[in-house]
Coordinates of C-alpha atoms in Angstrom, one line a residue:
M142 CA -0.1 -12.9 22.2
E143 CA 2.3 -10.3 20.4
R144 CA 6.1 -10.0 20.5
L145 CA 7.1 -7.1 22.7
Q146 CA 8.4 -4.6 19.9
K147 CA 5.8 -5.0 18.0
V148 CA 3.7 -4.2 20.4
L149 CA 5.5 -0.8 21.4
A150 CA 5.9 0.1 17.2
Q151 CA 2.0 0.0 16.9
A152 CA 2.0 2.3 20.2
G153 CA 3.0 4.6 18.4
I154 CA 6.3 4.7 20.8
A155 CA 9.3 4.1 18.1
S156 CA 10.0 2.7 14.7
R157 CA 10.2 -1.8 15.3
R158 CA 14.3 -1.5 15.0
K159 CA 13.9 1.9 17.4
C160 CA 11.8 -0.3 19.2
E161 CA 14.3 -3.1 19.9
E162 CA 17.3 -1.4 20.6
Y163 CA 14.5 0.4 23.9
I164 CA 14.7 -3.3 25.0
T165 CA 17.8 -4.3 24.4
S166 CA 19.3 -1.2 26.3
G167 CA 17.3 -2.0 29.7
R168 CA 14.6 1.2 29.2
V169 CA 11.7 -1.8 29.3
T170 CA 9.4 -3.0 32.0
V171 CA 6.6 -5.3 31.6
N172 CA 4.3 -5.7 34.8
D173 CA 7.5 -4.2 36.8
V174 CA 9.8 -5.7 35.6
L175 CA 12.8 -5.3 33.8
T176 CA 13.1 -6.9 29.8
K177 CA 16.0 -6.9 27.5
E178 CA 15.2 -10.2 25.4
L179 CA 13.5 -9.5 22.1
G180 CA 12.1 -12.6 21.8
V181 CA 9.5 -11.8 24.7
K182 CA 5.8 -12.5 24.5
V183 CA 3.0 -9.6 25.2
D184 CA -0.7 -9.4 26.5
P185 CA -1.3 -5.2 25.4
A186 CA -4.7 -6.0 26.9
K187 CA -3.7 -7.0 30.0
D188 CA 0.3 -6.8 30.7
I189 CA 1.3 -3.3 32.1
I190 CA 4.6 -2.2 29.9
K191 CA 6.6 0.3 30.3
V192 CA 9.1 2.8 29.1
D193 CA 11.8 4.8 30.8
G194 CA 8.7 4.1 33.3
K195 CA 5.7 5.6 31.8
P196 CA 3.3 3.3 31.1
V197 CA 2.1 2.6 27.4
K198 CA -1.0 3.1 26.2
A199 CA -1.9 1.0 23.4
Q200 CA -2.7 3.4 20.2
Q201 CA -6.2 2.7 18.7
K202 CA -6.0 1.7 14.9
I203 CA -7.0 3.8 12.4
Y204 CA -7.3 3.3 9.0
L205 CA -6.8 6.5 6.1
M206 CA -7.5 6.6 2.3
L207 CA -5.8 9.8 1.2
N208 CA -6.1 10.5 -2.8
K209 CA -2.4 11.2 -3.6
P210 CA -1.0 13.6 -5.8
K211 CA 1.2 13.5 -8.2
G212 CA 4.6 14.3 -6.9
V213 CA 4.2 13.2 -3.6
I214 CA 6.7 10.6 -1.6
T215 CA 5.4 7.4 0.2
S216 CA 6.8 7.7 2.9
A217 CA 6.9 9.5 6.4
V218 CA 10.3 11.3 6.1
D219 CA 12.3 12.7 2.9
P220 CA 15.8 13.5 3.3
E221 CA 15.6 15.8 -0.3
G222 CA 13.0 17.6 1.9
R223 CA 10.1 16.7 -0.5
K224 CA 6.2 16.0 -0.4
V225 CA 5.6 13.5 1.8
V226 CA 2.4 11.7 2.0
S227 CA 2.4 12.7 6.0
D228 CA 1.8 16.6 4.8
F229 CA -1.7 15.8 3.3
L230 CA -2.6 14.1 6.8
P231 CA -3.8 17.4 8.9
G232 CA -4.9 16.2 12.3
V233 CA -4.1 12.7 11.8
K234 CA -1.8 12.4 16.0
E235 CA -1.5 8.7 15.0
R236 CA 2.0 7.1 13.6
V237 CA 1.0 5.6 10.1
Y238 CA 2.1 3.9 7.3
P239 CA 1.3 3.2 4.0
V240 CA 0.0 0.3 2.3
G241 CA 1.8 -0.7 -0.2
R242 CA 3.3 2.0 -2.3
L243 CA 2.4 4.5 -5.4
D244 CA 5.5 6.3 -6.9
Y245 CA 6.1 9.5 -7.2
D246 CA 4.5 10.7 -10.3
T247 CA 1.5 8.4 -9.4
E248 CA -1.2 9.2 -8.0
G249 CA -4.5 8.9 -7.0
L250 CA -5.8 6.1 -3.9
L251 CA -3.5 4.9 -1.2
I252 CA -4.3 3.2 2.4
L253 CA -2.1 4.8 5.4
T254 CA -3.0 3.0 8.6
N255 CA -1.4 1.7 12.1
D256 CA -1.9 -1.7 12.0
G257 CA 0.8 -3.8 10.6
E258 CA -1.3 -6.9 10.7
F259 CA -4.1 -5.3 8.4
A260 CA -1.2 -4.1 6.1
N261 CA 0.1 -6.8 5.4
L262 CA -2.8 -9.0 4.7
L263 CA -3.6 -7.2 2.2
T264 CA -0.3 -6.7 -0.1
H265 CA 0.6 -10.3 0.7
P266 CA 1.5 -11.5 -2.8
K267 CA -0.4 -14.4 -1.9
H268 CA -3.4 -12.4 -1.5
H269 CA -3.4 -11.5 -5.6
I270 CA -6.0 -8.3 -4.4
P271 CA -6.4 -6.4 -7.7
R272 CA -6.1 -2.8 -8.4
T273 CA -7.5 -0.5 -11.1
Y274 CA -5.7 2.2 -12.3
H275 CA -6.8 5.1 -14.7
A276 CA -4.1 5.1 -17.2
T277 CA -3.5 8.0 -20.1
V278 CA -1.1 6.7 -22.6
K279 CA 0.3 8.1 -25.9
G280 CA -1.4 7.2 -29.2
N281 CA -4.9 5.9 -30.3
L282 CA -3.9 2.2 -28.9
H283 CA -5.8 -0.3 -30.9
G284 CA -7.9 -3.5 -29.1
S285 CA -5.2 -6.2 -30.3
V286 CA -3.0 -4.0 -27.6
L287 CA -5.4 -4.9 -25.1
D288 CA -5.5 -8.5 -25.7
K289 CA -2.0 -8.2 -25.1
L290 CA -2.3 -6.4 -22.2
K291 CA -5.3 -9.1 -21.3
A292 CA -3.2 -12.2 -21.9
G293 CA 0.2 -10.8 -20.0
V294 CA 3.2 -9.4 -21.6
K295 CA 6.9 -9.7 -21.3
L296 CA 8.8 -7.2 -19.0
D297 CA 12.3 -8.4 -17.8
D298 CA 11.7 -10.3 -15.3
G299 CA 9.3 -12.4 -16.8
M300 CA 5.5 -12.8 -18.2
T301 CA 2.8 -10.5 -16.2
A302 CA 0.0 -12.1 -15.1
P303 CA -3.3 -12.4 -16.8
A304 CA -5.3 -8.4 -16.3
E305 CA -7.8 -6.8 -17.3
A306 CA -8.3 -4.4 -19.9
D307 CA -10.4 -2.3 -21.4
Y308 CA -10.5 1.8 -22.9
Y309 CA -11.5 4.4 -20.3
D310 CA -11.5 7.4 -22.7
I311 CA -9.8 8.6 -25.6
N312 CA -8.3 12.3 -26.5
P313 CA -8.0 12.1 -30.2
D314 CA -6.8 16.5 -29.7
K315 CA -3.5 15.0 -27.6
N316 CA -3.1 11.9 -29.2
E317 CA -4.0 9.9 -26.6
T318 CA -5.9 7.1 -24.6
V319 CA -7.1 6.7 -21.4
V320 CA -7.2 2.3 -20.6
A321 CA -8.5 1.5 -17.9
I322 CA -6.5 -1.5 -16.6
T323 CA -6.7 -3.9 -13.0
I324 CA -3.3 -5.9 -12.0
Y325 CA -2.9 -9.0 -9.7
E326 CA 0.4 -8.3 -9.1
G327 CA 2.6 -5.8 -7.7
R328 CA 6.1 -5.5 -8.9
N329 CA 8.0 -2.7 -9.7
R330 CA 6.7 -0.1 -12.1
Q331 CA 4.8 -2.5 -13.2
V332 CA 1.9 -0.9 -14.9
R333 CA 3.7 1.9 -16.3
R334 CA 6.1 -1.1 -17.8
M335 CA 3.7 -3.0 -19.5
F336 CA 1.8 0.3 -21.7
E337 CA 6.1 0.9 -22.4
A338 CA 6.5 -3.0 -24.0
V339 CA 3.5 -3.1 -26.0
N340 CA 4.6 0.5 -27.4
H341 CA 1.9 3.4 -25.6
P342 CA 4.1 4.8 -22.9
V343 CA 2.4 6.0 -19.8
V344 CA 1.7 9.9 -19.9
R345 CA -0.3 10.2 -16.9
L346 CA -1.3 7.1 -13.9
K347 CA -4.1 6.9 -11.6
R348 CA -4.2 4.6 -9.1
V349 CA -8.4 4.3 -8.2
M350 CA -9.7 1.5 -6.6
F351 CA -7.8 -1.1 -4.2
G352 CA -10.2 -3.9 -4.1
S353 CA -13.2 -3.5 -3.5
L354 CA -12.2 0.3 -2.4
A355 CA -12.8 3.3 -4.5
L356 CA -11.6 6.8 -4.5
M357 CA -14.7 7.8 -6.1
G358 CA -15.8 11.2 -4.2
L359 CA -12.3 12.1 -3.0
P360 CA -10.5 14.9 -4.2
R361 CA -6.8 15.3 -4.5
G362 CA -5.0 15.9 -1.9
K363 CA -7.5 14.8 0.3
Y364 CA -8.0 12.0 2.7
R365 CA -11.1 10.4 5.2
S366 CA -11.3 7.9 7.6
L367 CA -12.5 4.1 6.2
S368 CA -15.7 2.8 7.8
S369 CA -15.6 -0.3 9.6
E370 CA -17.4 -2.1 7.0
E371 CA -15.2 -0.8 4.6
V372 CA -11.9 -2.2 6.6
K373 CA -14.1 -5.8 6.9
D374 CA -14.6 -5.9 3.5
L375 CA -11.3 -5.5 2.5
Q376 CA -10.0 -8.2 5.1
N377 CA -12.8 -10.8 3.9
E378 CA -11.2 -10.1 0.0
A379 CA -7.7 -10.8 0.9
L380 CA -8.3 -14.0 3.2
A381 CA -10.8 -14.9 0.0
L382 CA -8.4 -14.2 -2.5
K383 CA -5.4 -16.2 -0.3
E384 CA -3.7 -18.3 -2.5
Q385 CA -6.3 -19.2 -5.8
P386 CA -5.0 -21.0 -8.1
D387 CA -6.1 -18.6 -11.4
Q388 CA -4.7 -15.5 -9.7
A389 CA -1.0 -14.3 -10.4
P390 CA 1.8 -16.5 -8.7
A391 CA 3.8 -15.2 -6.1
S392 CA 8.0 -14.1 -7.0
P393 CA 10.5 -12.9 -5.9
S394 CA 9.7 -9.7 -7.4
T395 CA 6.6 -9.7 -5.7
Q396 CA 7.7 -10.2 -2.4
Q397 CA 6.0 -7.1 -0.2
E398 CA 6.8 -5.2 -2.9
E399 CA 3.6 -4.2 -4.1
D400 CA 2.7 -0.8 -6.5
Q401 CA 5.7 1.5 -7.0
Q402 CA 3.6 1.9 -10.3

């Protein structure tokens, strides 16, 4: 059983808040009974739900992976008219939402879905799903700096949890180093701030893995559907990592904030 407004939103009728307005204004019936209470729970598999007299069909759940380009907003719409991730989903009729965020200048792996429970499972701070990035930073980064990143660095909102960090590539001509870094938190712009704290500002940032899911082989600006096995693996991984004591503790800065890296 699920709340009526949640079922309507998952069916693609409108946003959760808008669906609540539909209910309170008397536009929704359940089994031909007018329902104006927001707390009503329904079984979408059994109950007949209608909006303005039209039956609501359960929306097929879809799970997508997009290789988000740089210079794109992780949002369905942007009032400033900038490119948004939905611009890169031709042929997708369902209303999907990003699982977490990547900031305007960050590219790489972004999961999108219309399954709210799946999204909440993957972004909940107690589950500590690892995210791996390739960070191109300024300067010749010494091994001692990697040790600092691994141990955790002090930011203005507290110490970061231990990370995994190693050399991925070196470009001496540009005086740049590429570091593969894996974090277990979702603080705002965390990866960028970590490298700023060790005096190696990020030039380019790309997320290449989300848990066990790898970006490998997906061209920039393209998307593909996740297989049922990939979806199940991510779900199982999140549940297995739930509240493990050796991972990053939840904090106010990580609550559903996710990777605005």
